[in-house]
PDB file of C-alpha atoms in Angstrom:
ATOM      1  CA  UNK P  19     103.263  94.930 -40.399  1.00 40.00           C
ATOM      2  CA  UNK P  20     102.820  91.462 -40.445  1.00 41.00           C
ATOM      3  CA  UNK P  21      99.909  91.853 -37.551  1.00 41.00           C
ATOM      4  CA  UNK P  22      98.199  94.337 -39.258  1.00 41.00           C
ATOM      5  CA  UNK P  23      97.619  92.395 -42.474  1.00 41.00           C
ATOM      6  CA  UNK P  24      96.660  89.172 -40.212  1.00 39.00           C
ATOM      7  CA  UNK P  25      93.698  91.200 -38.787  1.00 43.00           C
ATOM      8  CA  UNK P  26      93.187  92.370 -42.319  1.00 46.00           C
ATOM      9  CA  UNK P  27      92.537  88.851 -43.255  1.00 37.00           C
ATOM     10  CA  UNK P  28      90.899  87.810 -40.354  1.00 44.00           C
ATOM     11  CA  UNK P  29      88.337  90.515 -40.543  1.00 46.00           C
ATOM     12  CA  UNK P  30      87.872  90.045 -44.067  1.00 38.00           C
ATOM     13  CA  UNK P  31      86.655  86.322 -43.016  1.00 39.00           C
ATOM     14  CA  UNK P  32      84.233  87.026 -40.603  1.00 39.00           C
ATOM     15  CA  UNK P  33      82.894  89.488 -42.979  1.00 40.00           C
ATOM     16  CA  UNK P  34      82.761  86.671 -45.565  1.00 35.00           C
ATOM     17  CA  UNK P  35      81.034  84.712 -42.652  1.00 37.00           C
ATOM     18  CA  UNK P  36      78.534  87.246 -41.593  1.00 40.00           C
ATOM     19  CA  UNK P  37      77.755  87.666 -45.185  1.00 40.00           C
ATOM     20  CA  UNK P  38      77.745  84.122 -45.635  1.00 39.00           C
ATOM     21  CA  UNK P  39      75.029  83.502 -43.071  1.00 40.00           C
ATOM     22  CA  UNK P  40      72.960  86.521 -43.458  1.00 38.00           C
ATOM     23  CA  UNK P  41      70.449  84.910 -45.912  1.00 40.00           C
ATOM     24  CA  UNK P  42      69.868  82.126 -44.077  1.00 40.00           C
ATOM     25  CA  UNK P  43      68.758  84.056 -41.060  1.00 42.00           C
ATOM     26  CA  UNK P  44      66.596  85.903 -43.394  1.00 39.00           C
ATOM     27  CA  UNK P  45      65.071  82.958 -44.754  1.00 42.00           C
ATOM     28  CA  UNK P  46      64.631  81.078 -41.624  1.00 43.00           C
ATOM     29  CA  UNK P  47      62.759  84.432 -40.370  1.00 39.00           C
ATOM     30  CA  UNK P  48      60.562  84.590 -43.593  1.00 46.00           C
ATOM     31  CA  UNK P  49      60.227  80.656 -43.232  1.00 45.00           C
ATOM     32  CA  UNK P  50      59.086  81.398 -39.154  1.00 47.00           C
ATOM     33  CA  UNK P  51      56.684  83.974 -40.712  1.00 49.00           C
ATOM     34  CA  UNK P  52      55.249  82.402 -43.478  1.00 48.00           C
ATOM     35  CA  UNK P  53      54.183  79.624 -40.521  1.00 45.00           C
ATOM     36  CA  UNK P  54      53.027  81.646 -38.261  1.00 44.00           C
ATOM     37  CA  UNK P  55      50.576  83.160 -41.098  1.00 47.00           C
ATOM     38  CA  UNK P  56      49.188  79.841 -41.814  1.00 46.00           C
ATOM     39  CA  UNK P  57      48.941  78.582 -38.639  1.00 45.00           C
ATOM     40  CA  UNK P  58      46.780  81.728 -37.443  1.00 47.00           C
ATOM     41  CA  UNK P  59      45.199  81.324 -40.997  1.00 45.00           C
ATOM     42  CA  UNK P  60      44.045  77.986 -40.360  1.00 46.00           C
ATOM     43  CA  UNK P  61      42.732  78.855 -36.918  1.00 44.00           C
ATOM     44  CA  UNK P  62      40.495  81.508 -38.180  1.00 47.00           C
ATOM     45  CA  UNK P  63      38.954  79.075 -41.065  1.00 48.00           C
ATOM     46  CA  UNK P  64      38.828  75.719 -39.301  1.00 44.00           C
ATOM     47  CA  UNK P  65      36.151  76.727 -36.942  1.00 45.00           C
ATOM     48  CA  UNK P  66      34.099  78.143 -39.572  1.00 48.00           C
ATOM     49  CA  UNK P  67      34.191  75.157 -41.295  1.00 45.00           C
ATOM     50  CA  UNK P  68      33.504  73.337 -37.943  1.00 45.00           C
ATOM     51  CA  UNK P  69      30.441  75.400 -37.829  1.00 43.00           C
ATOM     52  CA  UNK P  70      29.537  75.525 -41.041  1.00 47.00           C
ATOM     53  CA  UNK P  71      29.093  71.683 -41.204  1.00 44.00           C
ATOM     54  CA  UNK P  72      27.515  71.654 -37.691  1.00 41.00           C
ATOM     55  CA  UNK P  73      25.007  74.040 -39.311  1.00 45.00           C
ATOM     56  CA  UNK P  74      24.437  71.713 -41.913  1.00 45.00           C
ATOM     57  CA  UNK P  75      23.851  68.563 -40.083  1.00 42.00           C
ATOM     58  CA  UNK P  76      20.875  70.305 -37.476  1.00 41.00           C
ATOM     59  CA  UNK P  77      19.434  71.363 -40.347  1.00 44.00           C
ATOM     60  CA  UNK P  78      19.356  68.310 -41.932  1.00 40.00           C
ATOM     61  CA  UNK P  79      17.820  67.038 -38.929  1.00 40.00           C
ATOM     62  CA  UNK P  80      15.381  69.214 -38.790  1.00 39.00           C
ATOM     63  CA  UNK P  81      14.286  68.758 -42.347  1.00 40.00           C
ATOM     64  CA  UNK P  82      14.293  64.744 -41.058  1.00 39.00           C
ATOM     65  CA  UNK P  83      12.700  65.571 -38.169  1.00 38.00           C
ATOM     66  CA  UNK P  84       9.592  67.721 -40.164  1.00 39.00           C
ATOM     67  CA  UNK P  85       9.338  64.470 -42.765  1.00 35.00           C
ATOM     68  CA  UNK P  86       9.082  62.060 -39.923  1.00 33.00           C
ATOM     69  CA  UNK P  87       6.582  64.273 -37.860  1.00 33.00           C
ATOM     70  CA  UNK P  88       4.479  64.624 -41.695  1.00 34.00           C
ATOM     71  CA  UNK P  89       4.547  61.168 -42.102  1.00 31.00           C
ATOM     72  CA  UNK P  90       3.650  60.066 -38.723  1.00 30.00           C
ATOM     73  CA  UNK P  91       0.332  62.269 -38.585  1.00 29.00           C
ATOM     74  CA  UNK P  92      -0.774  61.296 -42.292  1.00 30.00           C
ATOM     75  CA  UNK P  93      -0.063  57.356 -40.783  1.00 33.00           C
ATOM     76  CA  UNK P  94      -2.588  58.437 -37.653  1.00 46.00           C
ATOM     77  CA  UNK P  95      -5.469  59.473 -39.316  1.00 81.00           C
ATOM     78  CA  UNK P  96      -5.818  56.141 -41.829  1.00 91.00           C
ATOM     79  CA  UNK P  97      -8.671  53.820 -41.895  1.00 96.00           C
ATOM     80  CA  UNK P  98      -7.877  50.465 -39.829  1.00 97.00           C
ATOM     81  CA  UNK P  99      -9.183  47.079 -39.349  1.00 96.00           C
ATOM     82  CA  UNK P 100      -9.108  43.610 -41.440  1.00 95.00           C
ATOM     83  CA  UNK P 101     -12.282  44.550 -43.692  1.00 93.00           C
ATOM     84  CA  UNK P 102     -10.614  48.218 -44.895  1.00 95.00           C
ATOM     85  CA  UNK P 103      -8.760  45.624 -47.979  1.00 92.00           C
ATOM     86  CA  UNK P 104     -12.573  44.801 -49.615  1.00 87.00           C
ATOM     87  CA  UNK P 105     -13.295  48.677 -49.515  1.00 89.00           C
ATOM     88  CA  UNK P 106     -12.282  49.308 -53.589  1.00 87.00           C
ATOM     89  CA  UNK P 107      -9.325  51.265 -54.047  1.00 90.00           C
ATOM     90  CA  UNK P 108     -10.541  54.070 -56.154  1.00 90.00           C
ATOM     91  CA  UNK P 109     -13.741  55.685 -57.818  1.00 92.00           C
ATOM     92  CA  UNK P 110     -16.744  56.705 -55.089  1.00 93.00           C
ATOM     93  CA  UNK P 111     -16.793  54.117 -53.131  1.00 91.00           C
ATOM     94  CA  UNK P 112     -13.202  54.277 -51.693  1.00 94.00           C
ATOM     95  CA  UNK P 113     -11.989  56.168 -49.104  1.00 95.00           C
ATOM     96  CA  UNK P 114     -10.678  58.851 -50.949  1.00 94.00           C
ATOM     97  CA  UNK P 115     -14.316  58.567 -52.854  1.00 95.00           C
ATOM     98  CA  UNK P 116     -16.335  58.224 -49.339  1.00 96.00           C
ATOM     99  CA  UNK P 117     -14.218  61.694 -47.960  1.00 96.00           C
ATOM    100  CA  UNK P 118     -16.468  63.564 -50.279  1.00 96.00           C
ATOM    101  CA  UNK P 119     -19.616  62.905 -49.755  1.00 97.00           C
ATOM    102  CA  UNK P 120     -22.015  63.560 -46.558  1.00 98.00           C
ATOM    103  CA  UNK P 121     -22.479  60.285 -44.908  1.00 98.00           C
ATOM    104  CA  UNK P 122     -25.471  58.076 -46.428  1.00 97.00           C
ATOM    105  CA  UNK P 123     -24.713  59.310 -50.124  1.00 97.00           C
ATOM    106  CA  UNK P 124     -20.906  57.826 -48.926  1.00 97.00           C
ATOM    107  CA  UNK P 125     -22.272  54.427 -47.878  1.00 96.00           C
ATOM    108  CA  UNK P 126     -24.389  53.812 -50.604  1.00 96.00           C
ATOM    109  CA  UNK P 127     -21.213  54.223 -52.856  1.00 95.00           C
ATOM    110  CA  UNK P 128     -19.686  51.532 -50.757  1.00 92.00           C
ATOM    111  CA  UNK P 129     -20.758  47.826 -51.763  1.00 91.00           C
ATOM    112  CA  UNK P 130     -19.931  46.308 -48.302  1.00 92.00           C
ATOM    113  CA  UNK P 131     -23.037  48.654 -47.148  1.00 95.00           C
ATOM    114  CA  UNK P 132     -25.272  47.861 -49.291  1.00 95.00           C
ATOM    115  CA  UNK P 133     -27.944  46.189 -46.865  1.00 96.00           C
ATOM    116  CA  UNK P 134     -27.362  49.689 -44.275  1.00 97.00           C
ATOM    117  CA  UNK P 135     -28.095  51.784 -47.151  1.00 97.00           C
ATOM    118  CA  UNK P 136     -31.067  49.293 -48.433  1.00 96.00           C
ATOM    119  CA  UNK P 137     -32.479  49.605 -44.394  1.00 97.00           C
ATOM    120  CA  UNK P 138     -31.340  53.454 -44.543  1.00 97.00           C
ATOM    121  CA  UNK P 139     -33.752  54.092 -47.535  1.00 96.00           C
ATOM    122  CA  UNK P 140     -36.762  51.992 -46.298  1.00 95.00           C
ATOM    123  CA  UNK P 141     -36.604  54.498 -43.204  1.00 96.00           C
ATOM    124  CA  UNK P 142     -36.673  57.380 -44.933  1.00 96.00           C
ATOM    125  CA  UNK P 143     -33.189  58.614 -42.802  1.00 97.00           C
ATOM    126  CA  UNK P 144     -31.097  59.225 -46.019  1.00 97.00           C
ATOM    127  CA  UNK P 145     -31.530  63.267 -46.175  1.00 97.00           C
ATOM    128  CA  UNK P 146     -31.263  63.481 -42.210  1.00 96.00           C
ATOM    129  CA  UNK P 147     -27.637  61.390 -42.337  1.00 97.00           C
ATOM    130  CA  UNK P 148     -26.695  63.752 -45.276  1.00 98.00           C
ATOM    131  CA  UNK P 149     -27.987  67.193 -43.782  1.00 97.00           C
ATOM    132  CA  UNK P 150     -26.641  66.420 -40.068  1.00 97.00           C
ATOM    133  CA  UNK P 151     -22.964  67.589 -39.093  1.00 97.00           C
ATOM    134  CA  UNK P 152     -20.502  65.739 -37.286  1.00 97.00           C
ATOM    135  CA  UNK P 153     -21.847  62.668 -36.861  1.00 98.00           C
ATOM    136  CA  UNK P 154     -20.211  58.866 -36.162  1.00 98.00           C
ATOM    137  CA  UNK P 155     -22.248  56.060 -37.595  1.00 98.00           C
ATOM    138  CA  UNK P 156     -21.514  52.743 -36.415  1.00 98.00           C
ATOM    139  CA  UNK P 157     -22.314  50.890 -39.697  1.00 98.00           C
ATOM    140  CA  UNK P 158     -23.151  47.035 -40.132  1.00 98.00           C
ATOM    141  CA  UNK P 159     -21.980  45.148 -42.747  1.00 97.00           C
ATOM    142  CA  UNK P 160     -23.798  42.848 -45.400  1.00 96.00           C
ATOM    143  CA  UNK P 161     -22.254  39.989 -43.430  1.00 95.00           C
ATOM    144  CA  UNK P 162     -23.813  41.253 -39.865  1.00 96.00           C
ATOM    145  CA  UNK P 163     -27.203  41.691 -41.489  1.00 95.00           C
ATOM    146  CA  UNK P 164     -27.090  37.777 -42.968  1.00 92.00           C
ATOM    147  CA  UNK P 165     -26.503  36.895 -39.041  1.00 90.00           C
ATOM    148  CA  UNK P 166     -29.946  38.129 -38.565  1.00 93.00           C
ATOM    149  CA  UNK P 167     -32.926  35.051 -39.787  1.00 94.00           C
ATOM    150  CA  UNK P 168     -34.622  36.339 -42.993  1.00 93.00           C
ATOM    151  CA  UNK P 169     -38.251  36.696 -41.795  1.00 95.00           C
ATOM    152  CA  UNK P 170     -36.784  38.738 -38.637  1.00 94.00           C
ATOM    153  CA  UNK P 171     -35.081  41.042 -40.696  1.00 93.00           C
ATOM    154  CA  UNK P 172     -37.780  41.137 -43.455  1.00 93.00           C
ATOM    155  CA  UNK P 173     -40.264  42.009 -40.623  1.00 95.00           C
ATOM    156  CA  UNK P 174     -38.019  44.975 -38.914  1.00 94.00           C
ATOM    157  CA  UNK P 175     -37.766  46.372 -42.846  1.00 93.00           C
ATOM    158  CA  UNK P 176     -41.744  46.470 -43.122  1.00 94.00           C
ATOM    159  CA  UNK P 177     -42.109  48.368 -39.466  1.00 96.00           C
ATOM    160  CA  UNK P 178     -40.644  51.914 -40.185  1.00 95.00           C
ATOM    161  CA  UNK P 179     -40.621  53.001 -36.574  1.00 96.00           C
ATOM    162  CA  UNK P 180     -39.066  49.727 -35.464  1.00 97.00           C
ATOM    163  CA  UNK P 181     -36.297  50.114 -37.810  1.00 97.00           C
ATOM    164  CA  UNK P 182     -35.762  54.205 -37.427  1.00 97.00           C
ATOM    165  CA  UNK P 183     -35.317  52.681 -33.502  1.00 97.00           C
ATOM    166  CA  UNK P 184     -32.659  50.361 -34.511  1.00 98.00           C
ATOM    167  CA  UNK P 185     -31.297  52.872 -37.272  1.00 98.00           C
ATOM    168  CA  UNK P 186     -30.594  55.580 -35.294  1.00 98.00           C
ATOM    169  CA  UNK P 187     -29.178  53.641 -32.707  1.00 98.00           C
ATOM    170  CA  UNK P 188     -26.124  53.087 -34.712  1.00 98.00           C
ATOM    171  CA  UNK P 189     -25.875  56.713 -35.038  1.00 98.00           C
ATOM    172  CA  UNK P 190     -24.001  59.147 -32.215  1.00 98.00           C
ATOM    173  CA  UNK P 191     -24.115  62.792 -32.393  1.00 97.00           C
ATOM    174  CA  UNK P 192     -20.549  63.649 -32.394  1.00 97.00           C
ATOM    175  CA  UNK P 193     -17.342  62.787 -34.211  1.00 96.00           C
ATOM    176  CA  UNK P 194     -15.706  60.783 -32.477  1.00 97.00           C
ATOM    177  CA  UNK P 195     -11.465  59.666 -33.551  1.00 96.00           C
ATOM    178  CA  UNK P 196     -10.193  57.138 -32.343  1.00 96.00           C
ATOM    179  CA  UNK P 197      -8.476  58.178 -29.683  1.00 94.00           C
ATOM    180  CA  UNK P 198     -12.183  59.034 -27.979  1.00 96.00           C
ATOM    181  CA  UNK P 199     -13.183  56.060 -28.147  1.00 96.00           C
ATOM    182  CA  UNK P 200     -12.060  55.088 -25.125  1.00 93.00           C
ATOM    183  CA  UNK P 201     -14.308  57.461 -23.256  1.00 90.00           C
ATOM    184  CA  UNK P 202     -16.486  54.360 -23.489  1.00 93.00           C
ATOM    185  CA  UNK P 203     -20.246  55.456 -23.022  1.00 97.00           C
ATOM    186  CA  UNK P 204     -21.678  57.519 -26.165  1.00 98.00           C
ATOM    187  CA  UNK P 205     -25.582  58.748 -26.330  1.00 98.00           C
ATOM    188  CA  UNK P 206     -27.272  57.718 -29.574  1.00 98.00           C
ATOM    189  CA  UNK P 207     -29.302  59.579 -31.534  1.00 97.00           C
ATOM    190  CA  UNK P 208     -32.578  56.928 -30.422  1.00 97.00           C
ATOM    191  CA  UNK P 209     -31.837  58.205 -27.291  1.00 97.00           C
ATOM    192  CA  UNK P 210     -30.292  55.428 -25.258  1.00 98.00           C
ATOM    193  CA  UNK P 211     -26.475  54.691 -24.952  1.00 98.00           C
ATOM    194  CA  UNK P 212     -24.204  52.159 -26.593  1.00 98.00           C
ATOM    195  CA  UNK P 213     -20.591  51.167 -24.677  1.00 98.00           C
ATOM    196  CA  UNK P 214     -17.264  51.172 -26.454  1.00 98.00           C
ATOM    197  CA  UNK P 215     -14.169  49.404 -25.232  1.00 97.00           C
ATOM    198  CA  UNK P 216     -10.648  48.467 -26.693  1.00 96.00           C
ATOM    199  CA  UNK P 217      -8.017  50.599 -27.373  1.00 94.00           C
ATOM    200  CA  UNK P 218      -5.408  50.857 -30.220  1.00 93.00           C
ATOM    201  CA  UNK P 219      -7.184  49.296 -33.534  1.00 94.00           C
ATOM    202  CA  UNK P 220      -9.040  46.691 -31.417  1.00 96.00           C
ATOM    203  CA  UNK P 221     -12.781  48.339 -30.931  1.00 97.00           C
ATOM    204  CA  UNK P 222     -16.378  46.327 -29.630  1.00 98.00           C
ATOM    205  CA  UNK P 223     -19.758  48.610 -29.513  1.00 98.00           C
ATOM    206  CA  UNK P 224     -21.419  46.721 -27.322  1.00 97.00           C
ATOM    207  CA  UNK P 225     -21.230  42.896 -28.802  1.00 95.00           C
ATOM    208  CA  UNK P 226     -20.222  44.135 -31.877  1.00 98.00           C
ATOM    209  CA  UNK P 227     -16.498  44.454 -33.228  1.00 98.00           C
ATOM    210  CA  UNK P 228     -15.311  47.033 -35.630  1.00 98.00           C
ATOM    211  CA  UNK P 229     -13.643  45.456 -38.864  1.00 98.00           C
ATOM    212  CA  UNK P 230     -12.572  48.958 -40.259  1.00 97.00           C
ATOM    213  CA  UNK P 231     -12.415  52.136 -38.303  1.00 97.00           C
ATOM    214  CA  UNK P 232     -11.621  55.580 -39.167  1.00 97.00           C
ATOM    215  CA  UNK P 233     -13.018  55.999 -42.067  1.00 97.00           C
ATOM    216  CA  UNK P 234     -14.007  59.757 -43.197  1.00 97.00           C
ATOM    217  CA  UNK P 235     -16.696  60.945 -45.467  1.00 97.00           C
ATOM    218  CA  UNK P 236     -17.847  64.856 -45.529  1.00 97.00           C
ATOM    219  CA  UNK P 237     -20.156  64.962 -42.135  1.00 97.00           C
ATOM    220  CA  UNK P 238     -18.937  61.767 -40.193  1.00 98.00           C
ATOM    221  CA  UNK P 239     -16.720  59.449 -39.068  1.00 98.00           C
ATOM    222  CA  UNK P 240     -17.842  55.968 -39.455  1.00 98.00           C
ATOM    223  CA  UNK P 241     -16.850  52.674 -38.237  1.00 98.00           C
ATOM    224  CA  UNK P 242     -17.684  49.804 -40.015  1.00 98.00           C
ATOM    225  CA  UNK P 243     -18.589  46.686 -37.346  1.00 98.00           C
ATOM    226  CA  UNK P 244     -19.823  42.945 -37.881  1.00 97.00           C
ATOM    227  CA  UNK P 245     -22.891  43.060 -35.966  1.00 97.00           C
ATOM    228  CA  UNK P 246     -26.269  44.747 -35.706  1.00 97.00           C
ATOM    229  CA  UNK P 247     -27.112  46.957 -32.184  1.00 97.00           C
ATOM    230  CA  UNK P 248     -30.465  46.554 -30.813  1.00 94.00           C
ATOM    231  CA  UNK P 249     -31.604  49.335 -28.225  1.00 92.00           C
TER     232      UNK P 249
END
């Protein structure tokens, strides 16, 4: 009798136990779970993310990429040379102002060309320069016509063929960029050659220099240069 109610009590216990320890197993299960969830959870977003940013910073560098490659090609196609700073900064006879009109209507606009546009006029070439496309005019400045003595120049104004000669010389038949320059040998519209040589922003047509290059007006591209070519 006495046996029978030890058992009694000693399964009673490890029922107690069983019970006892029952919702700890659960929870440690549902704790196991719960883990489990947000481990596979975070696996599936993380990557995303990842991607998501990755994503982000090409196209960011693409948008950087597309300013750069804007800015560079505006930067290529700017006047150059020490003399662009006395061409005014706005009204006609500024870049901007010279990009709008055909070549000698540009020039005479243009204050530093005023002796050109003075030897243009005497020559009668003023509606041939405007009506002619794609052209490059190598154009003197007032300083490279004061190199020349006063009765030599006032003599070439007076002789109309003389200075057509002389005018036209100046003038090539195509548009040249800079970066054709450095072909080097251009025919003239007076029918003879004149030689280019440099490279970069550094330019000489023949024993002249160019002092600002690059500079656009509706039918040419002209180069402004400190001397005066003879043919």
């Amino acid at each position: 009798m006495r046996i029978t109610r030890v058992s009694r009590v000693r399964r009673i216990a490890i029922a107690v136990v069983a019970a006892a320890t029952l919702p700890l197993g659960l929870a440690a299960c549902s704790s196991d779970d719960d883990s489990a969830d947000q481990n596979e959870s975070g696996a599936e977003n993380a990557p995303e993310e990842e991607t998501d940013g990755a994503e982000d910073g090409a196209n960011a560098g693409t948008e950087e990429g597309d300013g750069m490659a804007d800015g560079g090609a505006s930067r290529a196609g700017e006047p150059f040379g020490p003399a662009c700073s006395a061409v005014p900064a706005d009204g006609a006879g500024s870049f901007d102002g010279m990009a709008q009109d055909p070549v000698a209507t540009a020039a005479g606009n243009n204050p530093e060309l005023a002796t050109l546009v003075a030897a243009v006029e005497a020559a009668g070439l003023g509606d041939t320069l405007n009506s002619t496309a794609d052209l490059t005019v190598f154009a003197p400045v007032n300083d490279a016509f004061a190199g020349i003595p006063q009765d030599d120049l006032d003599a070439l104004l007076a002789d109309q063929g003389a200075l057509t000669d002389v005018l036209t010389y100046h003038v090539v038949g195509q548009r040249l960029a800079p970066e054709d320059l450095a072909a080097g040998t251009f025919e003239t519209l007076q029918g003879t050659t004149v030689t280019v040589a440099g490279e970069g922003e550094s330019w000489t047509v023949n024993d002249a220099s160019v002092v600002c290059g690059n500079v656009q007006t509706a039918n040419a591209t002209v180069y402004l240069i400190d001397g005066v070519l003879m043919p």
